[in-house]
mmCIF file of C-alpha atoms in Angstrom:
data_model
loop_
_atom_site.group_PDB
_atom_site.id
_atom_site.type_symbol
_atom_site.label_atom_id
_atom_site.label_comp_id
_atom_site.label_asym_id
_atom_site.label_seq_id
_atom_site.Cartn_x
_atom_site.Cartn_y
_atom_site.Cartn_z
ATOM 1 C CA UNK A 250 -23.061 15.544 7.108
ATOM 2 C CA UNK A 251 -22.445 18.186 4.437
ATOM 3 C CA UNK A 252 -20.907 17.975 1.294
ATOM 4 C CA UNK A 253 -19.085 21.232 0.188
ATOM 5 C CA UNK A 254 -17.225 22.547 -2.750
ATOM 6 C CA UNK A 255 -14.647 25.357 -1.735
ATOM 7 C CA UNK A 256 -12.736 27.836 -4.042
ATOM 8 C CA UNK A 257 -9.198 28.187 -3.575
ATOM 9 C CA UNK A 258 -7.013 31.161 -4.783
ATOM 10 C CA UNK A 259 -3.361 32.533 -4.114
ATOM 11 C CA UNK A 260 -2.583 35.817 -3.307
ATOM 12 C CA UNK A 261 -1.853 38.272 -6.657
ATOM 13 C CA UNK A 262 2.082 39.412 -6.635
ATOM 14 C CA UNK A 263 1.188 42.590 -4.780
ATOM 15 C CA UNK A 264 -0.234 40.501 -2.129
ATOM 16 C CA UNK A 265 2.511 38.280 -1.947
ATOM 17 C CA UNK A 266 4.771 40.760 -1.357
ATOM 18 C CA UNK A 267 2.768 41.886 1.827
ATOM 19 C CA UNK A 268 2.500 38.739 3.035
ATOM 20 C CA UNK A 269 3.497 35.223 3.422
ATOM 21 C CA UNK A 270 2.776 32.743 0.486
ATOM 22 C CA UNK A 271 -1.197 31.513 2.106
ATOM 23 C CA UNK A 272 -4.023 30.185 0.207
ATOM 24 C CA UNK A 273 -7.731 32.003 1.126
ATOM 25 C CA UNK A 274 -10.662 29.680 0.811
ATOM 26 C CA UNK A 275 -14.133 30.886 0.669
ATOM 27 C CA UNK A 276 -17.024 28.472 0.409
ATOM 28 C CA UNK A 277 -18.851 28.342 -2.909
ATOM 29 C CA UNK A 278 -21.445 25.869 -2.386
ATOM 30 C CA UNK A 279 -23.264 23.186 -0.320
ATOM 31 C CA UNK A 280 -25.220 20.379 -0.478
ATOM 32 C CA UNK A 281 -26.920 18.442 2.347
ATOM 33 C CA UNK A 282 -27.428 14.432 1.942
ATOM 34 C CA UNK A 283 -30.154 13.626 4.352
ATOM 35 C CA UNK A 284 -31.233 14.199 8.080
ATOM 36 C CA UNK A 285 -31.626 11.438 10.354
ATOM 37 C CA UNK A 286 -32.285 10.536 14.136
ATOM 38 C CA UNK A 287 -29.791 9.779 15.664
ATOM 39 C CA UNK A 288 -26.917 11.115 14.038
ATOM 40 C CA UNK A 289 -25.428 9.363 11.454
ATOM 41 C CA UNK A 290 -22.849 9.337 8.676
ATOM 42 C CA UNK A 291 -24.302 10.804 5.166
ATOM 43 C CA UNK A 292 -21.966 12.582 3.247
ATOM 44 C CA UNK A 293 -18.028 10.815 3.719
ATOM 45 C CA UNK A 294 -15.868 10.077 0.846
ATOM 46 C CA UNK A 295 -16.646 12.132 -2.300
ATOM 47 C CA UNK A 296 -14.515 11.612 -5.565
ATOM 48 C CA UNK A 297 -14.648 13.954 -8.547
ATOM 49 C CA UNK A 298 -14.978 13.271 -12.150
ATOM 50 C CA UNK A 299 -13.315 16.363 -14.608
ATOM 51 C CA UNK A 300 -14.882 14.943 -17.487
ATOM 52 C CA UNK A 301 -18.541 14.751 -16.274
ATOM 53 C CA UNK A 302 -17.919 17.425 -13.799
ATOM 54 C CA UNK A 303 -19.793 15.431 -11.143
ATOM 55 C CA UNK A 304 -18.793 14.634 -7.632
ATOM 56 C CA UNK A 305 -19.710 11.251 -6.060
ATOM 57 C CA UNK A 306 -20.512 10.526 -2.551
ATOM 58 C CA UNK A 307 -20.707 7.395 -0.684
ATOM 59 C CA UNK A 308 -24.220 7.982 1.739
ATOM 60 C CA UNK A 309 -23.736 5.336 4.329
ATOM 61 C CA UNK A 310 -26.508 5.742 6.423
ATOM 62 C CA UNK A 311 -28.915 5.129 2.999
ATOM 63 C CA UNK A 312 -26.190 2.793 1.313
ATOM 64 C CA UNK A 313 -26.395 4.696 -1.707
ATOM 65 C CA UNK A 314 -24.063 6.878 -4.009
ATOM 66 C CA UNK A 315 -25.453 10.864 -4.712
ATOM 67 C CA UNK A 316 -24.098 12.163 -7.566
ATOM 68 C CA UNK A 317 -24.205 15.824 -7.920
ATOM 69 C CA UNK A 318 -23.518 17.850 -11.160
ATOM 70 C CA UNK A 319 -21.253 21.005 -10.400
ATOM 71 C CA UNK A 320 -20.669 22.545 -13.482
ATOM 72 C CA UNK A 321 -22.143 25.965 -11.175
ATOM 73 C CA UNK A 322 -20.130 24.980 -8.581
ATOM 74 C CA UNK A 323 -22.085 27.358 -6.472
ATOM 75 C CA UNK A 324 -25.236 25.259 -7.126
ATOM 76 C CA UNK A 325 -24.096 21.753 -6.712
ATOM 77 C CA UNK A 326 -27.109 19.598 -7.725
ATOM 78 C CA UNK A 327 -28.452 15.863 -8.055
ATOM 79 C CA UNK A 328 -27.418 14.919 -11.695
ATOM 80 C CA UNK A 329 -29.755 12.042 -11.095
ATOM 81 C CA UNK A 330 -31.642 9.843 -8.578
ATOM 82 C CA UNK A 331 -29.184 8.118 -6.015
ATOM 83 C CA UNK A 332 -27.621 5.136 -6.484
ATOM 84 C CA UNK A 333 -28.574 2.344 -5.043
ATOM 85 C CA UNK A 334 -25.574 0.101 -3.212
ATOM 86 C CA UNK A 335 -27.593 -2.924 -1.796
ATOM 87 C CA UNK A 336 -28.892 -4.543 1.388
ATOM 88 C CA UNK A 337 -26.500 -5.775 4.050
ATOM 89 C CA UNK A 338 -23.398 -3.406 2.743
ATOM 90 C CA UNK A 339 -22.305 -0.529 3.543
ATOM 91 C CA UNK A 340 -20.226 1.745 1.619
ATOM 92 C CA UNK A 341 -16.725 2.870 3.023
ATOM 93 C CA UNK A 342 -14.836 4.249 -0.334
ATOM 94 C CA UNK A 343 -15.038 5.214 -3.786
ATOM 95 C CA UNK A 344 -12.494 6.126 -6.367
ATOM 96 C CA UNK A 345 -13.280 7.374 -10.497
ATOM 97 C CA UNK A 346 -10.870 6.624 -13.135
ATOM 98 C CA UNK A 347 -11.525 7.474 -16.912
ATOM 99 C CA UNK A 348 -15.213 6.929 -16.673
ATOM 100 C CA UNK A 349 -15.460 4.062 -14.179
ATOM 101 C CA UNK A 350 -16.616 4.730 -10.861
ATOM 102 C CA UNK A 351 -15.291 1.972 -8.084
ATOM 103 C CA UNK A 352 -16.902 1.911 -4.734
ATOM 104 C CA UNK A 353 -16.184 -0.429 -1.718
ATOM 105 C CA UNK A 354 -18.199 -2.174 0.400
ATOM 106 C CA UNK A 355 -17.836 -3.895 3.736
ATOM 107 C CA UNK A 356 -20.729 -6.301 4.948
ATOM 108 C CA UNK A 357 -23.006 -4.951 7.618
ATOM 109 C CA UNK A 358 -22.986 -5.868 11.314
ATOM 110 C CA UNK A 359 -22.721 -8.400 12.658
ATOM 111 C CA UNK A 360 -20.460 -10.197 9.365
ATOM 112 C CA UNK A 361 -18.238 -7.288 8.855
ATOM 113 C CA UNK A 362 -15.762 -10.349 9.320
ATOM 114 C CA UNK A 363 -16.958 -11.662 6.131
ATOM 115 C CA UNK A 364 -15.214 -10.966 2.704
ATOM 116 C CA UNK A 365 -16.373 -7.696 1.266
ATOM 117 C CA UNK A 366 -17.333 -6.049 -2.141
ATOM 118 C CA UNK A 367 -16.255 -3.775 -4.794
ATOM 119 C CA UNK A 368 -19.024 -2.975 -7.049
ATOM 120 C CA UNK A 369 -18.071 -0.892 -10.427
ATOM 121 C CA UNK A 370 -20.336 1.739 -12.279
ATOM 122 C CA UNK A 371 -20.259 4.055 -15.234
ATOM 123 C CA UNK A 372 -20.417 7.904 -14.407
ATOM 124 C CA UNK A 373 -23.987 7.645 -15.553
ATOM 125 C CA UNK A 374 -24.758 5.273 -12.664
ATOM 126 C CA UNK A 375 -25.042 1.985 -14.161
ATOM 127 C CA UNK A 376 -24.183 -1.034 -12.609
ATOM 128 C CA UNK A 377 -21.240 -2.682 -14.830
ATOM 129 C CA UNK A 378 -19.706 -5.796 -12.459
ATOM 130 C CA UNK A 379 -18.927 -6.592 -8.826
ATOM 131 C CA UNK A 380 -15.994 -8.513 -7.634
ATOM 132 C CA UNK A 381 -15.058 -9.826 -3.768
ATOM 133 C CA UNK A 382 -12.344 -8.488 -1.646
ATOM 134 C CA UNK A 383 -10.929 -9.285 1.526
ATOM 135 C CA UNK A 384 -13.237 -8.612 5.091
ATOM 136 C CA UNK A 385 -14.010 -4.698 5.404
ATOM 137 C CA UNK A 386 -12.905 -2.778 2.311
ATOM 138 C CA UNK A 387 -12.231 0.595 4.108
ATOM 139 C CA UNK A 388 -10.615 2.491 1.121
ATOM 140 C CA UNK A 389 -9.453 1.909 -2.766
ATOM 141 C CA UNK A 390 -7.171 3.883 -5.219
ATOM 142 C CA UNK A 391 -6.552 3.998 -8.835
ATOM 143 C CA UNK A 392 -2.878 3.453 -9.986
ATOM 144 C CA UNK A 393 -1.972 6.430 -11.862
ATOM 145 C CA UNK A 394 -1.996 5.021 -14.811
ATOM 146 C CA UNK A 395 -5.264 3.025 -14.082
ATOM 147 C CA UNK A 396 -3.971 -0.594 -14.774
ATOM 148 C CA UNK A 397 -4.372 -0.994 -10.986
ATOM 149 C CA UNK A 398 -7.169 -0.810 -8.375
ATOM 150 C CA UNK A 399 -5.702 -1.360 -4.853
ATOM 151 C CA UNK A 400 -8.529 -1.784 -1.779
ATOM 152 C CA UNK A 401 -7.121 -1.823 1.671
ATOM 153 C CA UNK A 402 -9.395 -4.187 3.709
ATOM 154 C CA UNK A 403 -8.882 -3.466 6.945
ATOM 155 C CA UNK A 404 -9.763 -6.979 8.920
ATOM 156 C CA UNK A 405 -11.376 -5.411 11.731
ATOM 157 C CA UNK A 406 -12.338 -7.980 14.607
ATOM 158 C CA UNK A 407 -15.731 -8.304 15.320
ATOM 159 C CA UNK A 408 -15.240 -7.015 19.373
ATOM 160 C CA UNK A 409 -12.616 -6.343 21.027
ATOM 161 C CA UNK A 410 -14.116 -7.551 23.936
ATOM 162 C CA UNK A 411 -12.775 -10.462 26.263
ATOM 163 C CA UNK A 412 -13.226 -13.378 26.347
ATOM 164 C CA UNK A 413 -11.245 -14.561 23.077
ATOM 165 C CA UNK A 414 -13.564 -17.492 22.380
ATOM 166 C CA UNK A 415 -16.031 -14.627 21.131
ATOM 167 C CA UNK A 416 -13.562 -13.103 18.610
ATOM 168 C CA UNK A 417 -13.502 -13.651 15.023
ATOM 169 C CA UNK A 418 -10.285 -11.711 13.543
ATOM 170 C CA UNK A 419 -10.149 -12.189 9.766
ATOM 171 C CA UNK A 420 -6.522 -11.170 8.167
ATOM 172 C CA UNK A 421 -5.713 -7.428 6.776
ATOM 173 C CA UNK A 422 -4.665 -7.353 3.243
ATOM 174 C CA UNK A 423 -4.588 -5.296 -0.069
ATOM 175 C CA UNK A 424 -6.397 -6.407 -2.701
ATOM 176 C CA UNK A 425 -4.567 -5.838 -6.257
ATOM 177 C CA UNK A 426 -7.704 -5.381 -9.432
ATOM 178 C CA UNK A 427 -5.898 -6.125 -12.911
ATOM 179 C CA UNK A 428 -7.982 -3.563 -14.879
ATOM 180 C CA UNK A 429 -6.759 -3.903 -18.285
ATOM 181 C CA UNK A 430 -9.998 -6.266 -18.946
ATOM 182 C CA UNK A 431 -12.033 -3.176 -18.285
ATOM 183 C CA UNK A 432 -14.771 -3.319 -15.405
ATOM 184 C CA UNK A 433 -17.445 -5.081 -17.139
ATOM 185 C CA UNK A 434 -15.605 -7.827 -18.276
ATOM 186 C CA UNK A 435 -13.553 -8.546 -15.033
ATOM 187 C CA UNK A 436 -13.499 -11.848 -13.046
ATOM 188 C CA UNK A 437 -12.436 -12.592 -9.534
ATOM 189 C CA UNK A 438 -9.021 -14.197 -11.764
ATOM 190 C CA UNK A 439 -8.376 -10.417 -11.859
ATOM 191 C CA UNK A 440 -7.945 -10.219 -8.129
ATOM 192 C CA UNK A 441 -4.587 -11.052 -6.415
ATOM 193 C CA UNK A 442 -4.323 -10.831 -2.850
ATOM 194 C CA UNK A 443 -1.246 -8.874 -1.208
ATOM 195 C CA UNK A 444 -1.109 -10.653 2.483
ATOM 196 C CA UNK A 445 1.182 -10.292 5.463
ATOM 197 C CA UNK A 446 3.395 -12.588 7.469
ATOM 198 C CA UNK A 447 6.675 -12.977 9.906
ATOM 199 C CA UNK A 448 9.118 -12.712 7.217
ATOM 200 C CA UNK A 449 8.244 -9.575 6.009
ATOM 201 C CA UNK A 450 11.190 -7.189 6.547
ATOM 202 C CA UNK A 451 10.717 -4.756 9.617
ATOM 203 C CA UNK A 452 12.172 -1.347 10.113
ATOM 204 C CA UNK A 453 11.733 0.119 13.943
ATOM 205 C CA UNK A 454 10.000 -2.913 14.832
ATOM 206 C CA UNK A 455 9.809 -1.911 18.164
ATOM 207 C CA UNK A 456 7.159 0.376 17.348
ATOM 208 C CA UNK A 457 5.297 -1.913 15.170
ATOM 209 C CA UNK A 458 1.750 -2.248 17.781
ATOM 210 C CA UNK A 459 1.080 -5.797 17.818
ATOM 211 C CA UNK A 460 -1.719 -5.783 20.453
ATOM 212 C CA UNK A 461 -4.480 -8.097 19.688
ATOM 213 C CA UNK A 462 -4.882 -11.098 22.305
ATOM 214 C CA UNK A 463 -3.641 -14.130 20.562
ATOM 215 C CA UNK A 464 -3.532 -12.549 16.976
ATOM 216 C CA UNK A 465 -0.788 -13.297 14.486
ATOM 217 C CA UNK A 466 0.570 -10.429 12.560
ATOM 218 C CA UNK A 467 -1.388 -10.545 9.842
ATOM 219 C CA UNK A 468 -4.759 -10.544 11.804
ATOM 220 C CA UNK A 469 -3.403 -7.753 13.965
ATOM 221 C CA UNK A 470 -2.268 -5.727 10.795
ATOM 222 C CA UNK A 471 -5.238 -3.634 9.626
ATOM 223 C CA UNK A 472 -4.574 -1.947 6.006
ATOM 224 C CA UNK A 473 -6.258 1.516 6.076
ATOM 225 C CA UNK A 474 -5.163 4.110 3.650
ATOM 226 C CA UNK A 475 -3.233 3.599 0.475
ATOM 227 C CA UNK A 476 -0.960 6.362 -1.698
ATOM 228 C CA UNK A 477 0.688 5.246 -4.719
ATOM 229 C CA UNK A 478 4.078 5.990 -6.585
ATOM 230 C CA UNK A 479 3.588 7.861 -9.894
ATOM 231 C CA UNK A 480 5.111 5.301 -11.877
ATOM 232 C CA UNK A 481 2.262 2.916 -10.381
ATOM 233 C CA UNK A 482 4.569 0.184 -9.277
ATOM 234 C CA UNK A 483 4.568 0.775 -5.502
ATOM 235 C CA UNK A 484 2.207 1.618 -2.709
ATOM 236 C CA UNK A 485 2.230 2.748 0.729
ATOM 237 C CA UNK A 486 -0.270 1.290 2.998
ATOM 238 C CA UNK A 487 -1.122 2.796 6.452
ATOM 239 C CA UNK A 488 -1.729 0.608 9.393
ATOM 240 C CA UNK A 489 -3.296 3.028 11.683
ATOM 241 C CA UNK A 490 -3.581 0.900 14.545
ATOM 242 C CA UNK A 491 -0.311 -0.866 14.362
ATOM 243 C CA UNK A 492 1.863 2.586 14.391
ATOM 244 C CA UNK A 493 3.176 1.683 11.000
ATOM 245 C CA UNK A 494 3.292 1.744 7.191
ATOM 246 C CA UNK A 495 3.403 -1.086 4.968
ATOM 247 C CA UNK A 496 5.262 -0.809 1.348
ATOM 248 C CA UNK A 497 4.241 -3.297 -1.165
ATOM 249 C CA UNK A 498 5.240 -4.050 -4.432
ATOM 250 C CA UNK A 499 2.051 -3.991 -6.568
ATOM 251 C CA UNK A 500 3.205 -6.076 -9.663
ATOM 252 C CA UNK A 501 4.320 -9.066 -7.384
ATOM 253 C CA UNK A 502 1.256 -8.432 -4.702
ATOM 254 C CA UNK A 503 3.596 -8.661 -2.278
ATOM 255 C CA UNK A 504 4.677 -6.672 1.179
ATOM 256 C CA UNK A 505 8.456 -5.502 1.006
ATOM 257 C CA UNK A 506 8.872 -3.977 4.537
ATOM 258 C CA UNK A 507 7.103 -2.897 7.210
ATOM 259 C CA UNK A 508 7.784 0.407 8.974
ATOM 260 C CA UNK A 509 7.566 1.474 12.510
ATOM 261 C CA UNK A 510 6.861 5.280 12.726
ATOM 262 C CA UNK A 511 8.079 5.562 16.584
ATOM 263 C CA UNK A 512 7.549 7.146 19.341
ATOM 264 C CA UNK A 513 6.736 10.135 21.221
ATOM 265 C CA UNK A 514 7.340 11.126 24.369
ATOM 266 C CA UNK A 515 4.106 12.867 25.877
ATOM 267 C CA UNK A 516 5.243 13.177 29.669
#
């Protein structure tokens, strides 16, 4: 996988006039995170710092963070030596907020089931704390304003093969980071837990997917992507499988409706 940085500029006036508003891109630089046999995911989630003017990439297949220096954008470099993220984790996520560098980790096969990680670093790459989320951490987000850091953790099964007796389906849920201790100092008291259940409000339930033999809603429910308001008091969860989006009220930790996005008719 290949981690790019593109420039982006808008037409000049005279242009515009010719044309319809459009944005031309034109690739400025590249920079390649590995080979390996057989294919495998290297380069996936990259977050970028303004103040460092460094990018940082979660390398899965070496469990490890690269962090390139762009200040030449058109010669993205290593700023150092990769990160190391540990043994039996892999990295799904990371997010940068004022100097702090967040990534998530889910626990390797076969105990992705198992509670998962998020480990905190300085843009300089040094470890500063770790903390434990709910089973696969698949993405995190800064709040705006930074007091938050939300992790969806997505709850995956571990098959989705009959027969049941061989399933283990841990719950999806949000985890909600207090930051105003700042990341070294945190403890898992700064870690609320936003879960689901029946009495949630529903909107369109009838195109809410609940499809997992025997599940209950909250194991079915699997927390993927997360946007937040700019006053940093609500988010929007996607639950990808489920056809739906979750709205949750971060300063309670708690779910205030579920959404079904409907239908389409393909025939």
């Amino acid at each position: 996988a290949l981690l790019g940085s593109l420039l982006l500029t808008a037409p000049n006036s005279a242009q515009a006039a010719q044309k319809d508003k459009g944005i031309t891109l034109r690739q400025l630089g590249r920079y390649e995170a590995g080979t390996c046999t057989p294919v495998c995911t290297r380069a996936e989630i990259a977050a970028y710092d303004p103040a460092t003017k460094r990018v940082f990439a979660i390398n899965a297949n070496q469990a490890r963070l690269d962090v390139l220096d762009i200040t030449t954008p058109s010669q993205p470099v290593p700023a150092f030596a990769p990160v190391p993220l540990g043994s039996g984790i892999l990295p799904n996520s990371v997010a940068i907020h004022e100097g702090v560098v967040a990534v998530a980790l889910q626990q390797a096969d076969p105990n992705k089931t198992s509670p998962g990680v998020v480990k905190f670093f300085d843009t300089d790459g040094n470890f500063l704390n770790q903390l434990t989320v709910g089973a696969l951490p698949d993405m995190l987000v800064f709040s705006p304003n930074g007091r938050w850091l939300l992790v969806a953790n997505e709850g995956e099964p571990n098959t989705y093969v009959p027969p049941r007796t061989l399933l283990t389906d841990p719950e999806g849920t949000v985890s909600i980071i207090d930051m105003r201790r700042g990341a070294a100092f945190l403890t898992q008291d700064d870690v609320r837990t936003a879960t689901f259940d029946d009495s949630i409000p529903m909107i369109n339930a009838s195109s809410i997917r609940i499809y997992g033999p025997g599940a209950t809603l909250a194991q079915d429910l699997e927390p993927e992507y997360i946007a937040v308001s700019h006053d940093s008091k609500t988010a929007w969860v996607t639950l990808q499988e489920n056809n739906a989006i979750a709205i949750l009220d971060i300063e309670k930790a708690e779910f205030t409706r579920l959404v079904g996005l409907g239908f389409k008719d393909h025939s």
